């Protein structure tokens, strides 16, 4: 069963107050889990990777085995696909952890979309930032 993992992260300022969010959705569109969390002062890219890590951790907990990660962060998607090098040391460490978690899941693929195709995760990020 292919589950979609929508991820989003954002920072107000870069770095600035940041939040990350993920949504796990089954093939019928049923939301299995959705969370948004403030993560302190971070860069936008760290927030994006934090969302990915949190979503993958939850996927492992739920014993999901086939996931399509859907993100509006083209940079993160291309880095995780191996299309772009990761020059930033902090992001490299986060990507290594994401790769480890993806191996635990099994089949993980990455798709970049425009923000309007990632509405719920984007809304969770903004809600978390507004609540912080």
Short mmCIF file of N, CA and C in Angstrom, two decimals:
data_model
loop_
_atom_site.label_atom_id
_atom_site.label_comp_id
_atom_site.label_asym_id
_atom_site.label_seq_id
_atom_site.Cartn_x
_atom_site.Cartn_y
_atom_site.Cartn_z
N UNK A 1 0.85 -1.18 0.00
CA UNK A 1 0.00 0.00 0.00
C UNK A 1 0.89 1.24 0.00
N UNK A 2 0.79 2.04 -1.04
CA UNK A 2 1.59 3.26 -1.15
C UNK A 2 0.95 4.37 -0.33
N UNK A 3 1.67 4.80 0.70
CA UNK A 3 1.22 5.89 1.57
C UNK A 3 1.98 7.15 1.17
N UNK A 4 1.28 8.27 1.12
CA UNK A 4 1.94 9.54 0.83
C UNK A 4 2.33 10.21 2.13
N UNK A 5 3.55 10.69 2.16
CA UNK A 5 4.06 11.46 3.29
C UNK A 5 4.30 12.87 2.79
N UNK A 6 3.37 13.77 3.12
CA UNK A 6 3.51 15.18 2.77
C UNK A 6 4.33 15.84 3.87
N UNK A 7 5.36 16.58 3.50
CA UNK A 7 6.20 17.26 4.48
C UNK A 7 6.33 18.73 4.13
N UNK A 8 6.49 19.54 5.17
CA UNK A 8 6.75 20.96 4.95
C UNK A 8 7.46 21.52 6.17
N UNK A 9 8.29 22.48 5.93
CA UNK A 9 8.97 23.20 7.00
C UNK A 9 9.08 24.65 6.60
N UNK A 10 9.15 25.50 7.59
CA UNK A 10 9.27 26.92 7.28
C UNK A 10 9.87 27.68 8.44
N UNK A 11 10.48 28.79 8.10
CA UNK A 11 11.06 29.68 9.10
C UNK A 11 10.65 31.11 8.75
N UNK A 12 10.29 31.85 9.75
CA UNK A 12 9.98 33.27 9.56
C UNK A 12 11.24 34.05 9.85
N UNK A 13 11.95 34.34 8.78
CA UNK A 13 13.33 34.80 8.86
C UNK A 13 14.16 33.58 8.54
N UNK A 14 15.39 33.76 8.15
CA UNK A 14 16.17 32.58 7.78
C UNK A 14 17.62 32.75 8.23
N UNK A 15 17.96 32.38 9.46
CA UNK A 15 17.12 31.62 10.40
C UNK A 15 16.13 32.50 11.13
N UNK A 16 15.15 31.84 11.73
CA UNK A 16 14.13 32.51 12.51
C UNK A 16 13.25 31.47 13.16
N UNK A 17 12.18 31.93 13.83
CA UNK A 17 11.25 30.96 14.42
C UNK A 17 10.79 29.99 13.33
N UNK A 18 10.87 28.70 13.62
CA UNK A 18 10.62 27.70 12.59
C UNK A 18 9.66 26.63 13.08
N UNK A 19 9.08 25.93 12.10
CA UNK A 19 8.18 24.82 12.40
C UNK A 19 8.29 23.80 11.28
N UNK A 20 7.91 22.58 11.62
CA UNK A 20 7.88 21.51 10.64
C UNK A 20 6.57 20.76 10.78
N UNK A 21 6.15 20.11 9.69
CA UNK A 21 4.89 19.36 9.72
C UNK A 21 4.95 18.21 8.73
N UNK A 22 4.20 17.17 9.06
CA UNK A 22 4.04 16.06 8.13
C UNK A 22 2.60 15.57 8.16
N UNK A 23 2.19 14.97 7.06
CA UNK A 23 0.88 14.35 6.94
C UNK A 23 1.09 13.00 6.26
N UNK A 24 0.64 11.93 6.90
CA UNK A 24 0.65 10.60 6.30
C UNK A 24 -0.76 10.29 5.83
N UNK A 25 -0.88 9.95 4.55
CA UNK A 25 -2.20 9.76 3.94
C UNK A 25 -2.21 8.45 3.15
N UNK A 26 -3.24 7.63 3.41
CA UNK A 26 -3.33 6.35 2.70
C UNK A 26 -3.83 6.57 1.27
N UNK A 27 -3.83 5.52 0.44
CA UNK A 27 -4.22 5.70 -0.97
C UNK A 27 -5.63 6.22 -1.18
N UNK A 28 -6.51 6.04 -0.18
CA UNK A 28 -7.88 6.56 -0.30
C UNK A 28 -8.01 7.99 0.18
N UNK A 29 -6.90 8.60 0.61
CA UNK A 29 -6.92 9.97 1.09
C UNK A 29 -7.19 10.11 2.57
N UNK A 30 -7.27 8.99 3.27
CA UNK A 30 -7.51 9.01 4.72
C UNK A 30 -6.20 9.41 5.41
N UNK A 31 -6.28 10.40 6.30
CA UNK A 31 -5.10 10.85 7.03
C UNK A 31 -4.83 9.88 8.17
N UNK A 32 -3.66 9.26 8.12
CA UNK A 32 -3.24 8.32 9.16
C UNK A 32 -2.65 9.04 10.36
N UNK A 33 -1.96 10.14 10.10
CA UNK A 33 -1.40 10.98 11.15
C UNK A 33 -1.00 12.30 10.53
N UNK A 34 -1.08 13.36 11.31
CA UNK A 34 -0.68 14.69 10.87
C UNK A 34 -0.23 15.48 12.08
N UNK A 35 0.94 16.08 11.98
CA UNK A 35 1.49 16.84 13.11
C UNK A 35 2.27 18.04 12.63
N UNK A 36 2.16 19.11 13.36
CA UNK A 36 2.97 20.29 13.13
C UNK A 36 3.56 20.74 14.45
N UNK A 37 4.86 21.05 14.45
CA UNK A 37 5.55 21.41 15.68
C UNK A 37 6.46 22.60 15.47
N UNK A 38 6.46 23.52 16.42
CA UNK A 38 7.45 24.58 16.44
C UNK A 38 8.78 23.94 16.83
N UNK A 39 9.87 24.36 16.19
CA UNK A 39 11.17 23.73 16.46
C UNK A 39 12.24 24.75 16.85
N UNK A 40 11.81 25.92 17.33
CA UNK A 40 12.77 26.92 17.76
C UNK A 40 13.29 27.73 16.58
N UNK A 41 14.45 28.33 16.76
CA UNK A 41 15.06 29.14 15.71
C UNK A 41 15.92 28.22 14.85
N UNK A 42 15.54 28.13 13.58
CA UNK A 42 16.24 27.26 12.63
C UNK A 42 16.18 27.92 11.25
N UNK A 43 16.89 27.34 10.31
CA UNK A 43 16.78 27.76 8.92
C UNK A 43 15.59 27.04 8.28
N UNK A 44 15.15 27.56 7.16
CA UNK A 44 14.08 26.93 6.42
C UNK A 44 14.45 25.50 6.02
N UNK A 45 15.68 25.30 5.56
CA UNK A 45 16.10 23.97 5.12
C UNK A 45 16.14 22.97 6.27
N UNK A 46 16.60 23.38 7.44
CA UNK A 46 16.57 22.49 8.61
C UNK A 46 15.13 22.14 8.95
N UNK A 47 14.23 23.10 8.85
CA UNK A 47 12.80 22.82 9.12
C UNK A 47 12.25 21.80 8.13
N UNK A 48 12.63 21.91 6.85
CA UNK A 48 12.18 20.95 5.84
C UNK A 48 12.67 19.54 6.17
N UNK A 49 13.94 19.42 6.52
CA UNK A 49 14.50 18.11 6.86
C UNK A 49 13.89 17.56 8.16
N UNK A 50 13.62 18.44 9.12
CA UNK A 50 12.99 18.00 10.37
C UNK A 50 11.63 17.40 10.09
N UNK A 51 10.87 18.01 9.19
CA UNK A 51 9.56 17.47 8.81
C UNK A 51 9.72 16.08 8.20
N UNK A 52 10.70 15.92 7.32
CA UNK A 52 10.96 14.63 6.70
C UNK A 52 11.31 13.58 7.76
N UNK A 53 12.21 13.93 8.66
CA UNK A 53 12.62 12.99 9.71
C UNK A 53 11.44 12.58 10.59
N UNK A 54 10.64 13.56 11.01
CA UNK A 54 9.49 13.24 11.87
C UNK A 54 8.49 12.34 11.15
N UNK A 55 8.25 12.62 9.88
CA UNK A 55 7.33 11.79 9.11
C UNK A 55 7.86 10.38 8.90
N UNK A 56 9.14 10.26 8.59
CA UNK A 56 9.73 8.93 8.42
C UNK A 56 9.73 8.15 9.72
N UNK A 57 10.02 8.82 10.84
CA UNK A 57 9.98 8.13 12.14
C UNK A 57 8.58 7.58 12.41
N UNK A 58 7.57 8.38 12.11
CA UNK A 58 6.19 7.93 12.32
C UNK A 58 5.85 6.78 11.38
N UNK A 59 6.33 6.84 10.16
CA UNK A 59 6.10 5.75 9.20
C UNK A 59 6.71 4.45 9.71
N UNK A 60 7.90 4.53 10.29
CA UNK A 60 8.54 3.34 10.87
C UNK A 60 7.68 2.81 12.02
N UNK A 61 7.21 3.70 12.90
CA UNK A 61 6.36 3.28 14.02
C UNK A 61 5.10 2.58 13.53
N UNK A 62 4.53 3.08 12.43
CA UNK A 62 3.30 2.50 11.89
C UNK A 62 3.57 1.27 11.01
N UNK A 63 4.85 0.92 10.88
CA UNK A 63 5.28 -0.23 10.09
C UNK A 63 4.85 -0.12 8.62
N UNK A 64 4.92 1.10 8.09
CA UNK A 64 4.63 1.32 6.68
C UNK A 64 5.84 0.88 5.86
N UNK A 65 5.60 0.35 4.68
CA UNK A 65 6.71 -0.20 3.90
C UNK A 65 6.89 0.44 2.52
N UNK A 66 5.94 1.26 2.11
CA UNK A 66 6.03 1.90 0.79
C UNK A 66 5.49 3.32 0.91
N UNK A 67 6.39 4.29 0.69
CA UNK A 67 6.03 5.70 0.91
C UNK A 67 6.47 6.56 -0.27
N UNK A 68 5.62 7.48 -0.64
CA UNK A 68 6.00 8.55 -1.55
C UNK A 68 6.07 9.83 -0.73
N UNK A 69 7.27 10.38 -0.57
CA UNK A 69 7.45 11.65 0.12
C UNK A 69 7.10 12.75 -0.87
N UNK A 70 6.19 13.62 -0.47
CA UNK A 70 5.73 14.73 -1.31
C UNK A 70 6.10 16.02 -0.58
N UNK A 71 6.92 16.84 -1.23
CA UNK A 71 7.41 18.06 -0.58
C UNK A 71 7.47 19.20 -1.58
N UNK A 72 7.28 20.42 -1.07
CA UNK A 72 7.47 21.58 -1.93
C UNK A 72 8.90 22.12 -1.85
N UNK A 73 9.78 21.37 -1.16
CA UNK A 73 11.19 21.74 -1.11
C UNK A 73 11.94 20.98 -2.21
N UNK A 74 12.09 21.62 -3.35
CA UNK A 74 12.80 20.99 -4.45
C UNK A 74 14.23 20.67 -4.06
N UNK A 75 14.85 21.54 -3.26
CA UNK A 75 16.22 21.31 -2.81
C UNK A 75 16.31 20.00 -2.03
N UNK A 76 15.44 19.82 -1.04
CA UNK A 76 15.49 18.61 -0.22
C UNK A 76 15.22 17.37 -1.07
N UNK A 77 14.22 17.45 -1.94
CA UNK A 77 13.88 16.30 -2.78
C UNK A 77 15.08 15.92 -3.66
N UNK A 78 15.71 16.90 -4.29
CA UNK A 78 16.84 16.60 -5.17
C UNK A 78 18.05 16.12 -4.38
N UNK A 79 18.23 16.63 -3.17
CA UNK A 79 19.32 16.14 -2.33
C UNK A 79 19.06 14.69 -1.91
N UNK A 80 17.83 14.38 -1.53
CA UNK A 80 17.52 13.02 -1.09
C UNK A 80 17.55 12.02 -2.25
N UNK A 81 17.29 12.48 -3.44
CA UNK A 81 17.40 11.62 -4.63
C UNK A 81 18.84 11.43 -5.07
N UNK A 82 19.75 12.25 -4.51
CA UNK A 82 21.15 12.19 -4.91
C UNK A 82 21.46 13.03 -6.14
N UNK A 83 20.53 13.88 -6.55
CA UNK A 83 20.74 14.74 -7.72
C UNK A 83 21.58 15.97 -7.39
N UNK A 84 21.51 16.43 -6.13
CA UNK A 84 22.31 17.57 -5.67
C UNK A 84 23.20 17.11 -4.54
N UNK A 85 24.42 17.64 -4.52
CA UNK A 85 25.31 17.42 -3.38
C UNK A 85 24.80 18.21 -2.19
N UNK A 86 25.10 17.72 -1.00
CA UNK A 86 24.71 18.43 0.22
C UNK A 86 25.98 19.02 0.81
N UNK A 87 26.15 20.33 0.64
CA UNK A 87 27.37 21.00 1.07
C UNK A 87 27.32 21.38 2.55
N UNK A 88 26.13 21.72 3.04
CA UNK A 88 25.97 22.15 4.43
C UNK A 88 26.09 20.96 5.37
N UNK A 89 26.99 21.04 6.34
CA UNK A 89 27.25 19.92 7.25
C UNK A 89 26.02 19.52 8.06
N UNK A 90 25.26 20.50 8.54
CA UNK A 90 24.06 20.19 9.34
C UNK A 90 23.03 19.45 8.49
N UNK A 91 22.82 19.90 7.26
CA UNK A 91 21.86 19.23 6.38
C UNK A 91 22.36 17.85 5.99
N UNK A 92 23.67 17.70 5.83
CA UNK A 92 24.23 16.39 5.49
C UNK A 92 23.91 15.39 6.60
N UNK A 93 24.06 15.80 7.85
CA UNK A 93 23.76 14.91 8.98
C UNK A 93 22.28 14.54 8.99
N UNK A 94 21.42 15.52 8.73
CA UNK A 94 19.98 15.25 8.71
C UNK A 94 19.63 14.30 7.56
N UNK A 95 20.28 14.47 6.43
CA UNK A 95 19.99 13.60 5.28
C UNK A 95 20.47 12.17 5.54
N UNK A 96 21.57 12.03 6.25
CA UNK A 96 22.06 10.68 6.60
C UNK A 96 21.04 9.98 7.49
N UNK A 97 20.50 10.69 8.45
CA UNK A 97 19.47 10.11 9.33
C UNK A 97 18.21 9.78 8.52
N UNK A 98 17.82 10.65 7.60
CA UNK A 98 16.64 10.40 6.76
C UNK A 98 16.86 9.16 5.89
N UNK A 99 18.05 9.00 5.36
CA UNK A 99 18.37 7.83 4.54
C UNK A 99 18.29 6.56 5.37
N UNK A 100 18.78 6.62 6.61
CA UNK A 100 18.71 5.46 7.51
C UNK A 100 17.25 5.08 7.77
N UNK A 101 16.42 6.08 8.06
CA UNK A 101 15.01 5.82 8.32
C UNK A 101 14.30 5.30 7.07
N UNK A 102 14.64 5.84 5.92
CA UNK A 102 14.03 5.39 4.67
C UNK A 102 14.36 3.91 4.42
N UNK A 103 15.56 3.50 4.77
CA UNK A 103 15.92 2.08 4.64
C UNK A 103 15.06 1.21 5.56
N UNK A 104 14.77 1.72 6.75
CA UNK A 104 13.90 0.98 7.67
C UNK A 104 12.50 0.81 7.08
N UNK A 105 12.01 1.85 6.42
CA UNK A 105 10.69 1.78 5.79
C UNK A 105 10.73 0.75 4.67
N UNK A 106 11.70 0.87 3.79
CA UNK A 106 11.82 -0.05 2.66
C UNK A 106 11.82 0.70 1.34
N UNK A 107 10.65 0.94 0.78
CA UNK A 107 10.51 1.61 -0.51
C UNK A 107 10.08 3.05 -0.28
N UNK A 108 11.01 3.98 -0.51
CA UNK A 108 10.71 5.41 -0.34
C UNK A 108 11.14 6.14 -1.61
N UNK A 109 10.21 6.92 -2.16
CA UNK A 109 10.53 7.75 -3.32
C UNK A 109 10.16 9.20 -2.99
N UNK A 110 10.75 10.12 -3.71
CA UNK A 110 10.60 11.54 -3.41
C UNK A 110 10.04 12.28 -4.61
N UNK A 111 9.02 13.13 -4.36
CA UNK A 111 8.38 13.92 -5.40
C UNK A 111 8.31 15.38 -4.95
N UNK A 112 8.76 16.27 -5.82
CA UNK A 112 8.64 17.71 -5.56
C UNK A 112 7.35 18.21 -6.19
N UNK A 113 6.61 19.01 -5.42
CA UNK A 113 5.36 19.60 -5.90
C UNK A 113 5.35 21.08 -5.57
N UNK A 114 4.43 21.78 -6.18
CA UNK A 114 4.24 23.20 -5.84
C UNK A 114 3.49 23.29 -4.51
N UNK A 115 3.67 24.40 -3.84
CA UNK A 115 3.09 24.60 -2.50
C UNK A 115 1.58 24.32 -2.46
N UNK A 116 0.87 24.68 -3.50
CA UNK A 116 -0.59 24.50 -3.48
C UNK A 116 -1.00 23.02 -3.50
N UNK A 117 -0.05 22.13 -3.78
CA UNK A 117 -0.33 20.69 -3.74
C UNK A 117 0.12 20.08 -2.41
N UNK A 118 0.42 20.93 -1.46
CA UNK A 118 0.92 20.49 -0.15
C UNK A 118 0.22 21.31 0.95
N UNK A 119 -1.07 21.54 0.77
CA UNK A 119 -1.80 22.51 1.59
C UNK A 119 -1.88 22.15 3.07
N UNK A 120 -2.19 20.90 3.40
CA UNK A 120 -2.39 20.55 4.80
C UNK A 120 -1.08 20.68 5.58
N UNK A 121 0.01 20.16 5.05
CA UNK A 121 1.29 20.28 5.74
C UNK A 121 1.68 21.75 5.88
N UNK A 122 1.47 22.54 4.84
CA UNK A 122 1.77 23.97 4.89
C UNK A 122 0.93 24.66 5.98
N UNK A 123 -0.33 24.31 6.07
CA UNK A 123 -1.21 24.90 7.09
C UNK A 123 -0.75 24.52 8.50
N UNK A 124 -0.32 23.27 8.68
CA UNK A 124 0.17 22.83 10.00
C UNK A 124 1.41 23.58 10.41
N UNK A 125 2.29 23.87 9.45
CA UNK A 125 3.49 24.67 9.74
C UNK A 125 3.08 26.05 10.21
N UNK A 126 2.18 26.69 9.48
CA UNK A 126 1.76 28.04 9.85
C UNK A 126 1.02 28.06 11.18
N UNK A 127 0.19 27.05 11.44
CA UNK A 127 -0.50 26.96 12.74
C UNK A 127 0.50 26.83 13.88
N UNK A 128 1.53 25.99 13.69
CA UNK A 128 2.55 25.80 14.73
C UNK A 128 3.33 27.09 14.96
N UNK A 129 3.65 27.82 13.89
CA UNK A 129 4.36 29.09 14.05
C UNK A 129 3.50 30.12 14.74
N UNK A 130 2.21 30.16 14.41
CA UNK A 130 1.31 31.12 15.03
C UNK A 130 1.09 30.82 16.52
N UNK A 131 1.17 29.55 16.89
CA UNK A 131 0.93 29.14 18.28
C UNK A 131 2.18 29.32 19.15
N UNK A 132 3.34 29.38 18.52
CA UNK A 132 4.61 29.42 19.29
C UNK A 132 4.81 30.77 19.96
#
